[in-house]
GROMACS .gro file of C-alpha atoms in nm:
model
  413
    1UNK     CA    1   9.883   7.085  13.253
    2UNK     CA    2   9.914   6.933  12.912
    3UNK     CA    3  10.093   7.112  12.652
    4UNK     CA    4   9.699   7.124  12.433
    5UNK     CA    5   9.556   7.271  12.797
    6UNK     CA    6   9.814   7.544  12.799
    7UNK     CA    7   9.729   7.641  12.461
    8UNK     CA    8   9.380   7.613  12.491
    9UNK     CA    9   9.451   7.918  12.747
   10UNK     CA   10   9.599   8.116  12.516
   11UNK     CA   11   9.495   8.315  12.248
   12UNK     CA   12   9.611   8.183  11.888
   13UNK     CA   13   9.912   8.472  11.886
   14UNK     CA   14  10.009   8.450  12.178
   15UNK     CA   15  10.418   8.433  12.250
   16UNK     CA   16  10.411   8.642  11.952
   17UNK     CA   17  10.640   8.953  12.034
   18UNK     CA   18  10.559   9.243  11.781
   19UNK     CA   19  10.727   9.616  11.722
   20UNK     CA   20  10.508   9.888  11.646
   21UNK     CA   21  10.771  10.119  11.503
   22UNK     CA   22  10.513  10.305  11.316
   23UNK     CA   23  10.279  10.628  11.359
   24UNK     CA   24   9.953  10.740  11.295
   25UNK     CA   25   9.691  10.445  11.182
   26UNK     CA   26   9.827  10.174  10.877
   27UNK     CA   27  10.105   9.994  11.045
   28UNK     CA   28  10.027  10.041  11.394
   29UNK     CA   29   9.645   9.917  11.313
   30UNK     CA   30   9.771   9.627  11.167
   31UNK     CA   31   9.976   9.564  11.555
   32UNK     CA   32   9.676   9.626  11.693
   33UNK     CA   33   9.492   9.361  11.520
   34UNK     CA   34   9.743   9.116  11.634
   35UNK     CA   35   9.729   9.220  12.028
   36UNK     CA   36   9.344   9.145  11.991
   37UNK     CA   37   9.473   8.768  11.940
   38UNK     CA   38   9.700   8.779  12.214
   39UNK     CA   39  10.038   8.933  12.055
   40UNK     CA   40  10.266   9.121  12.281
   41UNK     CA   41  10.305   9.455  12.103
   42UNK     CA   42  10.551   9.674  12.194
   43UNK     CA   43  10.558  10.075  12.055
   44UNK     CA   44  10.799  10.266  11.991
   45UNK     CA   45  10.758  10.583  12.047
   46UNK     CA   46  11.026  10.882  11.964
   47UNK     CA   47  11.113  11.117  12.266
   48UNK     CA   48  10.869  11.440  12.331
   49UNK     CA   49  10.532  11.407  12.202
   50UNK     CA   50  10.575  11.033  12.088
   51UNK     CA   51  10.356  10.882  11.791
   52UNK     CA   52  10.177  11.229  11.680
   53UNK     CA   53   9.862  10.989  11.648
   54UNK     CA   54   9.801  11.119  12.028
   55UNK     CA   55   9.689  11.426  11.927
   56UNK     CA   56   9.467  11.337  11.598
   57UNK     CA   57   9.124  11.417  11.768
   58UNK     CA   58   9.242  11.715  11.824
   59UNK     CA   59   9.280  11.815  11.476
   60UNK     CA   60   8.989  11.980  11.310
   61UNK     CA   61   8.747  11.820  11.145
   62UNK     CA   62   8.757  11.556  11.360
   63UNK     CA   63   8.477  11.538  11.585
   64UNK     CA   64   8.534  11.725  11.899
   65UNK     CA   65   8.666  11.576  12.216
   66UNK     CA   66   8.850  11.619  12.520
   67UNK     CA   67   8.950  11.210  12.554
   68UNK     CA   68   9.184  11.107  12.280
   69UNK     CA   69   8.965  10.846  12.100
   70UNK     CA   70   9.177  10.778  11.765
   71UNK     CA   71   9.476  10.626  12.096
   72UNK     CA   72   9.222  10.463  12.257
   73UNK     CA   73   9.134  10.283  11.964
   74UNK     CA   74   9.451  10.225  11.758
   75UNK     CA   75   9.682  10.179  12.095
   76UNK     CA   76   9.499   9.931  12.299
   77UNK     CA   77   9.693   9.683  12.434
   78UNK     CA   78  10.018   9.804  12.388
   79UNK     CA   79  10.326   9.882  12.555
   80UNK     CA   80  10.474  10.191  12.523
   81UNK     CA   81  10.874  10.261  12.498
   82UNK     CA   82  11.014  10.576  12.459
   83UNK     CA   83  11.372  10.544  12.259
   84UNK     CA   84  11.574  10.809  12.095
   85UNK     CA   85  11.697  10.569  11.818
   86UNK     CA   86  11.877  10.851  11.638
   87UNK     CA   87  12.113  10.792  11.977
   88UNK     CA   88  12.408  10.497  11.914
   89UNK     CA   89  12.260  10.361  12.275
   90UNK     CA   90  11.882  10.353  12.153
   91UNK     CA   91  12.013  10.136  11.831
   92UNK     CA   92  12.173   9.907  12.048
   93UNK     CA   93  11.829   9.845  12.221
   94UNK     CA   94  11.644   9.813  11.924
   95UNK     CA   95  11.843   9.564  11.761
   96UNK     CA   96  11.799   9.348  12.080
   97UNK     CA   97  11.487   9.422  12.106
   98UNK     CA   98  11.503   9.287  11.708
   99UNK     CA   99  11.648   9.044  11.869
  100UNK     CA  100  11.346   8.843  12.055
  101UNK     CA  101  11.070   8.966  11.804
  102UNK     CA  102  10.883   8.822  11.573
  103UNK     CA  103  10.745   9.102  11.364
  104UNK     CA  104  10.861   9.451  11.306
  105UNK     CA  105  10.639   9.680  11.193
  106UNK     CA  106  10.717  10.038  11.020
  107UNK     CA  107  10.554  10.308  10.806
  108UNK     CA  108  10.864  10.539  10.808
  109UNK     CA  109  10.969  10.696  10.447
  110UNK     CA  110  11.270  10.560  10.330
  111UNK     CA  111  11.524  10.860  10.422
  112UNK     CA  112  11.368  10.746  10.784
  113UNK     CA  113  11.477  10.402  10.762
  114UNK     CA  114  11.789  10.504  10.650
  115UNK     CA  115  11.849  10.728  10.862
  116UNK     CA  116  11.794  10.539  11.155
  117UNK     CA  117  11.957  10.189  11.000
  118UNK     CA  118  11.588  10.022  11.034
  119UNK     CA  119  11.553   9.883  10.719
  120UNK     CA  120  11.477   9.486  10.686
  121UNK     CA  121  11.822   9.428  10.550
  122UNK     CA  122  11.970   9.616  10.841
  123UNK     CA  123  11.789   9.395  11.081
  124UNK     CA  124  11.769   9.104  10.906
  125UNK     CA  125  12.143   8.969  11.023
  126UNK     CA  126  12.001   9.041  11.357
  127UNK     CA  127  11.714   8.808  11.346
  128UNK     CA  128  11.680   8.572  11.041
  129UNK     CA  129  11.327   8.466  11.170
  130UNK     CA  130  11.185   8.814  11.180
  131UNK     CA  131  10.864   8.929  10.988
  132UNK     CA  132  10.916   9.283  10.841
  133UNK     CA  133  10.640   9.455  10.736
  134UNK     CA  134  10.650   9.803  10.573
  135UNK     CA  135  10.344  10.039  10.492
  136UNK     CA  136  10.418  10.355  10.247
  137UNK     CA  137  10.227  10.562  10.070
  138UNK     CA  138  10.266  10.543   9.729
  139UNK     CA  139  10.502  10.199   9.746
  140UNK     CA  140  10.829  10.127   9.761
  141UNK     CA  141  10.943  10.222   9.358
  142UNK     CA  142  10.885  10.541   9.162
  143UNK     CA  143  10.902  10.904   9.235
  144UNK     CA  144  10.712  10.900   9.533
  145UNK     CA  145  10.903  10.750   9.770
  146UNK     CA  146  10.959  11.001   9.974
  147UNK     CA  147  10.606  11.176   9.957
  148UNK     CA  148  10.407  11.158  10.271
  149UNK     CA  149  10.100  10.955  10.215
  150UNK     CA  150   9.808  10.964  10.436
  151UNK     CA  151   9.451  10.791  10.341
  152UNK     CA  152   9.311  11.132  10.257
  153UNK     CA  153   9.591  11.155   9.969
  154UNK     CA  154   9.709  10.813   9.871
  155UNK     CA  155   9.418  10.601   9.936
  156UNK     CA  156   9.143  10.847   9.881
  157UNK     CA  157   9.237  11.104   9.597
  158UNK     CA  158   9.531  10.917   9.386
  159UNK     CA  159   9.284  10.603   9.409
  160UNK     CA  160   9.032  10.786   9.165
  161UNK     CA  161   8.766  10.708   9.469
  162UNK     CA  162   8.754  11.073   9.597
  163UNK     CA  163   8.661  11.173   9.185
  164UNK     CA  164   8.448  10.905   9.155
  165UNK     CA  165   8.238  10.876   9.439
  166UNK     CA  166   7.995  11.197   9.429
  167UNK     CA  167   7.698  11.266   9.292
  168UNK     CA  168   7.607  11.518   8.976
  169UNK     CA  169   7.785  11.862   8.969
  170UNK     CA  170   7.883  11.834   9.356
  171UNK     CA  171   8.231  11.864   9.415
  172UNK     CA  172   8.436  11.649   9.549
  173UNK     CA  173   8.409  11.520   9.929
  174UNK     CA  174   8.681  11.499  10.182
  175UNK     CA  175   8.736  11.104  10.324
  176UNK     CA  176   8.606  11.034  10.657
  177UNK     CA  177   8.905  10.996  10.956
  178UNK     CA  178   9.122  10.695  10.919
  179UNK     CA  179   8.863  10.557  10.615
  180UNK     CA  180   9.161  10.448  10.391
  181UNK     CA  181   9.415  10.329  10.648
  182UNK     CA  182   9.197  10.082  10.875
  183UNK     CA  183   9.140   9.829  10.570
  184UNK     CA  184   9.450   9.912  10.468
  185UNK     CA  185   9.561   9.775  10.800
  186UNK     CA  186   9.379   9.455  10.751
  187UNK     CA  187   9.603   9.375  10.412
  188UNK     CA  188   9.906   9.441  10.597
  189UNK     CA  189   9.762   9.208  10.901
  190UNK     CA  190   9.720   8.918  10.606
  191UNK     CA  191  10.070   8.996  10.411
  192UNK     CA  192  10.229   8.954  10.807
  193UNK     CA  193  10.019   8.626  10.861
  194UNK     CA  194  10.121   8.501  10.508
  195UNK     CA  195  10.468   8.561  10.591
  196UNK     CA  196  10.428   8.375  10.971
  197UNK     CA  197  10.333   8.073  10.759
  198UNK     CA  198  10.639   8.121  10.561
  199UNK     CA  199  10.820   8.091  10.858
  200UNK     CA  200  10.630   7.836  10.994
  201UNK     CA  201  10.674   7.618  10.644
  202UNK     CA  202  11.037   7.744  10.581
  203UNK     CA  203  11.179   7.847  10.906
  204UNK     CA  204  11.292   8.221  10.732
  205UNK     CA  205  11.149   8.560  10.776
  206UNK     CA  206  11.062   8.761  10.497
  207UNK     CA  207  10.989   9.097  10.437
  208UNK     CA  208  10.606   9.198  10.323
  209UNK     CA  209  10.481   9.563  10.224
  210UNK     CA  210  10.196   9.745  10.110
  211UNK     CA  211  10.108  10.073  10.065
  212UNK     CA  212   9.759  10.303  10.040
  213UNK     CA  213   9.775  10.414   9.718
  214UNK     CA  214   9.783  10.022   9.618
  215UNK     CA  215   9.504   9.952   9.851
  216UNK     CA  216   9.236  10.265   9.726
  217UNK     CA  217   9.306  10.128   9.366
  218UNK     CA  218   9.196   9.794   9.504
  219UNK     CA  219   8.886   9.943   9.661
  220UNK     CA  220   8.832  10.123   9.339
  221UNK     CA  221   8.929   9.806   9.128
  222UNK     CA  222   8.605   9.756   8.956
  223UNK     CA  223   8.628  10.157   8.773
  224UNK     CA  224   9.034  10.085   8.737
  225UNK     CA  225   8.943   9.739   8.544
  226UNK     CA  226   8.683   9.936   8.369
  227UNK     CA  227   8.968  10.204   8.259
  228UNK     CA  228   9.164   9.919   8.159
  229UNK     CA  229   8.948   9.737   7.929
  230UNK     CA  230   8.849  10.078   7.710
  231UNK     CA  231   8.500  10.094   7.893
  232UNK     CA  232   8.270  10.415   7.840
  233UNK     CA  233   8.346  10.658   8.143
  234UNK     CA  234   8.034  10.714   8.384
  235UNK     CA  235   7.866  11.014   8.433
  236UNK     CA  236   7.814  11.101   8.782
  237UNK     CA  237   7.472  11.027   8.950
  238UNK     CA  238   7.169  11.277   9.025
  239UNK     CA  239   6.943  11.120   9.264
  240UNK     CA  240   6.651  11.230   9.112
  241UNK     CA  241   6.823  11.174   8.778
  242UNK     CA  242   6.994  10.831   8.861
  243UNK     CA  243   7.083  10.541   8.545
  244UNK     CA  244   6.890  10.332   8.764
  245UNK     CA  245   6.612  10.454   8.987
  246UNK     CA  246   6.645  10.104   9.178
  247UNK     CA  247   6.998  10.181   9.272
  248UNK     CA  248   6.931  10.509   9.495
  249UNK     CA  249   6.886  10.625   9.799
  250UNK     CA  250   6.528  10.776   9.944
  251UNK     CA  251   6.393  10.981  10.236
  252UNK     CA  252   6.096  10.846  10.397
  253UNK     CA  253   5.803  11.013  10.631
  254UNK     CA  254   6.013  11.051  10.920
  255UNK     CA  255   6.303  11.179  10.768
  256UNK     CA  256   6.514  10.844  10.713
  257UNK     CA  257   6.721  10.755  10.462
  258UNK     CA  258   6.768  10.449  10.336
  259UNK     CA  259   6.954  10.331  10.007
  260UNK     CA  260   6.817  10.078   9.725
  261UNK     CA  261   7.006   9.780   9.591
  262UNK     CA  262   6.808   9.684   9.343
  263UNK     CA  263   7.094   9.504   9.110
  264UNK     CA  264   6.858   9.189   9.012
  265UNK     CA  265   6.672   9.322   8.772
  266UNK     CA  266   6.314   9.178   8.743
  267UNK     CA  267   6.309   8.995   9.049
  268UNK     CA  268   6.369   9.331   9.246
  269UNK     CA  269   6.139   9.544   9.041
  270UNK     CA  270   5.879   9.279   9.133
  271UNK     CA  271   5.962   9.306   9.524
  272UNK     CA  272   5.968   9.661   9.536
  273UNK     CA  273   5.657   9.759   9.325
  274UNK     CA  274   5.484   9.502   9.553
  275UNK     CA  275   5.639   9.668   9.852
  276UNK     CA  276   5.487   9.952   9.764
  277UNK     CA  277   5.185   9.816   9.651
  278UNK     CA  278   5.196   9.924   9.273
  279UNK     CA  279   5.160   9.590   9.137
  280UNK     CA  280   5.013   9.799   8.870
  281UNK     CA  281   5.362   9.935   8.754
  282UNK     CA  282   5.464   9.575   8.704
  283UNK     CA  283   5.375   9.538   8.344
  284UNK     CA  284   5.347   9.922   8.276
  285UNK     CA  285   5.502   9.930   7.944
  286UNK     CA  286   5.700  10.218   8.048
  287UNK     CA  287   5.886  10.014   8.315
  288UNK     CA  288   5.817   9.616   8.239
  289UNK     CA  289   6.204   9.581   8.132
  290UNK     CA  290   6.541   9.689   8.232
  291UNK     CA  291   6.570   9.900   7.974
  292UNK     CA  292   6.277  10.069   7.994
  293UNK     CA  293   6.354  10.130   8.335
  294UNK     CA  294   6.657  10.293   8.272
  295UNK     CA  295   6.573  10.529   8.019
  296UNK     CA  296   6.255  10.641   8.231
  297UNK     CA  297   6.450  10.653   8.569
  298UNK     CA  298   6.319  11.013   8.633
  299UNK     CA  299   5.973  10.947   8.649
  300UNK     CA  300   6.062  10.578   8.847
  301UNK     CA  301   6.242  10.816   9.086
  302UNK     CA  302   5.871  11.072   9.122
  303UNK     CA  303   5.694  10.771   9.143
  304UNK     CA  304   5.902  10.579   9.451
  305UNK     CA  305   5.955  10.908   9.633
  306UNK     CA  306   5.604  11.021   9.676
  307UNK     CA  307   5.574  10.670   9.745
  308UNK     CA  308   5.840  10.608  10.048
  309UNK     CA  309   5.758  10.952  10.175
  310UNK     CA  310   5.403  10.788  10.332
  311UNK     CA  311   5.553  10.566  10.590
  312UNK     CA  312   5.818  10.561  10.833
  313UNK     CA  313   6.140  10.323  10.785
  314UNK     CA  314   6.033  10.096  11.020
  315UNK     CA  315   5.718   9.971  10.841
  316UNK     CA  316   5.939   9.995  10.497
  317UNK     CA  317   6.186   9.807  10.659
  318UNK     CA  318   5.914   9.544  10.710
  319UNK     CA  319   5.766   9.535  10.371
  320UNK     CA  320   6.106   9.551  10.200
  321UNK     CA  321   6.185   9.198  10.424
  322UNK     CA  322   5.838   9.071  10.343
  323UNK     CA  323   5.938   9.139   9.949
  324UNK     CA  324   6.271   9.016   9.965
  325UNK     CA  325   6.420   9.423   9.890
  326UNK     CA  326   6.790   9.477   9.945
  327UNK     CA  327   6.806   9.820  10.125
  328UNK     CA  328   7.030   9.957  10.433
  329UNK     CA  329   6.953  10.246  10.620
  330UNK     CA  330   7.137  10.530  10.570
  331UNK     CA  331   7.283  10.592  10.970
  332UNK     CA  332   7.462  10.867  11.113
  333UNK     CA  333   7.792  10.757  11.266
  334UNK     CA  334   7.672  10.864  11.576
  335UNK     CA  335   7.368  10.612  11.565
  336UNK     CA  336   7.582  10.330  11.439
  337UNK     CA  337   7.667  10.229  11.788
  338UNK     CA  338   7.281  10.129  11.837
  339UNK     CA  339   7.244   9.934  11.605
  340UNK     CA  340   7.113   9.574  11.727
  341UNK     CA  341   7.332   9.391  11.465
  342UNK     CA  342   7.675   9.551  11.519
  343UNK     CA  343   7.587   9.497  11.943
  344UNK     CA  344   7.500   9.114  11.839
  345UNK     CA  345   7.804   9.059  11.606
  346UNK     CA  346   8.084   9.182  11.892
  347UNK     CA  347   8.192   9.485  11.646
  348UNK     CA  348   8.220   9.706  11.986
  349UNK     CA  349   8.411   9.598  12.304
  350UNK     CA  350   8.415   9.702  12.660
  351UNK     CA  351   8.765   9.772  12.836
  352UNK     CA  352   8.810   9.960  13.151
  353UNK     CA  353   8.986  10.273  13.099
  354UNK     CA  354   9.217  10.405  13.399
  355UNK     CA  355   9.054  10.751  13.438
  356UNK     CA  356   8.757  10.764  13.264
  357UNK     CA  357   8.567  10.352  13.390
  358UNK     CA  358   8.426  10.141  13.153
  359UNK     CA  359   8.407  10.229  12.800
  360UNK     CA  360   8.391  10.068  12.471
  361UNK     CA  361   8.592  10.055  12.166
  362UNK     CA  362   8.558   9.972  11.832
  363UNK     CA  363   8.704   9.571  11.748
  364UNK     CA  364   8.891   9.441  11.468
  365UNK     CA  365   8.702   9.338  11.182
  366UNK     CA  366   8.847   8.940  11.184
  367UNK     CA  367   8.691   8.699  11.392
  368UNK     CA  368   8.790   8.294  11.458
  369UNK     CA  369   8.544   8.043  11.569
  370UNK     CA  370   8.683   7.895  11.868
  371UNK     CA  371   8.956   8.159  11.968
  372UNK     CA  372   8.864   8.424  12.142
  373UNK     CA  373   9.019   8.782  12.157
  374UNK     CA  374   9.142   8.925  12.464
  375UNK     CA  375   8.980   9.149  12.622
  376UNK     CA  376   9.106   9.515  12.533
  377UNK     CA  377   9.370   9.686  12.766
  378UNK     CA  378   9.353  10.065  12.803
  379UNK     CA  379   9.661  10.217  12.571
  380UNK     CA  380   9.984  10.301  12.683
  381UNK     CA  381  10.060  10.652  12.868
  382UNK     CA  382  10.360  10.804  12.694
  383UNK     CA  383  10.678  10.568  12.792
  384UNK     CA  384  10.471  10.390  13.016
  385UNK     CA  385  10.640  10.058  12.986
  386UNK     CA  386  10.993  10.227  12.915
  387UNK     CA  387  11.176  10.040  13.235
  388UNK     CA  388  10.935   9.724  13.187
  389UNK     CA  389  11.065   9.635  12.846
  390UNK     CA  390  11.397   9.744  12.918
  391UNK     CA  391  11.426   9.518  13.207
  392UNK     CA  392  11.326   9.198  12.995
  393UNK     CA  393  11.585   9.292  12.733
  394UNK     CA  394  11.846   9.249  12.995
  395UNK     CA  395  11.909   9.593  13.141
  396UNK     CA  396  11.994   9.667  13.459
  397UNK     CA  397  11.789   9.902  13.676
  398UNK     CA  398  12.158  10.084  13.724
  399UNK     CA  399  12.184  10.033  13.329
  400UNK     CA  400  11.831  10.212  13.242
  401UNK     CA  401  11.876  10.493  13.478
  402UNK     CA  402  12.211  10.563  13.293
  403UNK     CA  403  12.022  10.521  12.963
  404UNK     CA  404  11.774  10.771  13.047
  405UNK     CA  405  12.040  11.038  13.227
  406UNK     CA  406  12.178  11.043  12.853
  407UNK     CA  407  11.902  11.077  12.664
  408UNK     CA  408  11.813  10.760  12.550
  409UNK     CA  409  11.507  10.634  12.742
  410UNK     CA  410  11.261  10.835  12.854
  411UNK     CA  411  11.048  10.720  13.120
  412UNK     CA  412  10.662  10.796  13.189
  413UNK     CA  413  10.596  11.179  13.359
   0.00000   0.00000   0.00000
């Protein structure tokens, strides 16, 4: 074979070796987005229950569920090693495990790294090629450094979003499962490819970070920017009392929701009076500018809801393509994985899961023209490739069974 025909084989990361030395959803989402281009992603796991992450859909109010579904999705692909790295013997194997990797990923708290002598500049003399990435909470600077930060905190509620996004005199809600860390997970995927081309350009590692906090201010940059310049504070939003009837969301004869974008001004008060056939309210002089419009939302709001309430979605649906209307239905989670354009677009793959047959999981949200994913492996049992990665580090079987009589490795039950 030709060295373009081997390649053309492979996915673009493969040969990549990457540690997941990370727990819950930020970091090791981020390893997970590499495996689905072919990176070799080996996880760490600490002896006993191993990355608590397990366990999440267990934990109330996550929907209910005897198969753990928050693994299945964040741990495909992997390769699971089970190393007490607290042990002088399970440093040792880290650091040549440091050795032949290319990225090392970590959410730990800095008393963690410490701790454990896993911080980039203890690794770094190791490796002077590696990519380390870190995910925290609330950064790396400051007097939060050692505060845990999960999405629901840092990304959600110190972002402003969790004040800002409710309507009138409801209190605040709680973030849905993993809502803050999974595009959180896609920065730290680009800061790790930015610092691959780095290496690529300059033939040095680097170390890259993020954190959630920084990432829910991003997501909330528009009302941060806002703060910033002096602008007038919002008031929270009434839906039948919106700023902007044509920016709201509606219920229609069979109980649908769906929400209105209308951000264009004339051109969508045209399409949707004409969706509804009110061509009538066109040049009403109560609604024939934007202004108007705004300071009679109210009665807009009577109007289009006695109005949407007399067909189903499906026909508005129609008549809102037909008058060039941006709207989205308002889905369930539970119906999203019907719906004919996230089947088209790839946004769900099958794998075949050991116990349980075919199955399908959610993908990453980065696609390539031209290079393919792989196809999803099940995730890793606890320690289930313990010996495996051992074994290509240079151990001996006599070696590993040593390692594990003294606590070190801990092989799959």
């Amino acid at each position: 074979w030709t060295i373009e025909r081997v390649w053309s084989a492979m996915s673009i990361l493969s040969g990549l070796r990457v540690i997941d030395c990370g727990t819950y959803i930020l970091a090791p989402a981020a390893a997970t987005m590499m495996s689905d281009f072919g990176a070799e992603v080996i996880k760490i796991e600490a002896p006993g229950i191993g990355d608590p992450h397990r366990y999440l859909h267990a934990v109330v109010p996550m929907p209910a569920s005897d198969i753990d579904y928050c693994w299945i999705l964040e741990a495909r692909n992997k390769k699971s090693i089970v190393v007490d790295l607290k042990r002088p013997g399970g440093h040792d194997l880290l650091l040549k495990l440091v050795a032949s990797a290319d990225v090392f990923i970590t959410n730990f708290p800095e008393s963690v790294l410490s701790d454990l002598r896993i911080h980039y500049a203890d690794l770094k003399p190791t490796n002077e090629r590696l990519v380390y990435a870190r995910a925290s909470g609330y950064g790396e600077k400051g007097p939060d450094v050692e505060q845990p930060g999960y999405d629901m905190t840092a990304w959600w509620a110190r972002s402003g979003l969790m004040d800002a996004i409710r309507s009138h005199q409801n209190e605040p809600a709680l973030s849905a499962g993993g809502m803050g860390d999974h595009p959180s997970s896609s920065t730290m995927f680009g800061a790790i490819m930015l610092a691959l081309y780095h290496r690529e350009r300059t033939g040095r590692g680097s170390k890259v970070s993020t954190s959630l906090m920084a990432n829910g201010i991003w997501a909330n940059s528009c009302f941060i920017q806002a703060a910033l310049v002096g602008a007038k504070r919002f008031t929270y939003p009434s839906r039948s009392e919106p700023p902007n009837a044509l920016v709201n969301h509606y219920v229609t004869r069979d109980g649908k929701r769906f929400i209105l974008c209308g951000i264009r001004g004339d051109k969508d008060w045209l399409g949707v009076c004409r969706a509804i056939g009110r061509e009538d309210l066109i040049a009403s002089e109560r609604y024939n500018t934007r202004e108007k419009r705004y300071a009679n939302s109210c009665e807009l709001v009577k109007i289009l809801d006695e109005a949407f309430a007399q067909k189903p979605l499906d026909e508005w649906n129609a008549a809102f393509k037909t008058c060039d209307v941006t709207v989205s239905t308002v889905l369930p989670y539970d119906e999203v994985i019907h719906d004919p354009a996230v089947l088209a677009n790839d946004i769900l793959v099958e794998f075949d899961h050991p116990t349980r047959g075919r199955m399908r999981t959610v993908n990453s949200p980065i696609f390539m023209e031209g290079e393919p994913k792989v196809t999803p492996r099940a995730a890793p049992t606890l320690g289930e490739h313990t010996a495996e990665i051992a074994r290509s580090l240079g151990y001996s079987d006599t070696a590993i069974a040593e390692l594990v009589s003294c606590g070190v490795l801990h092989l799959a039950k």
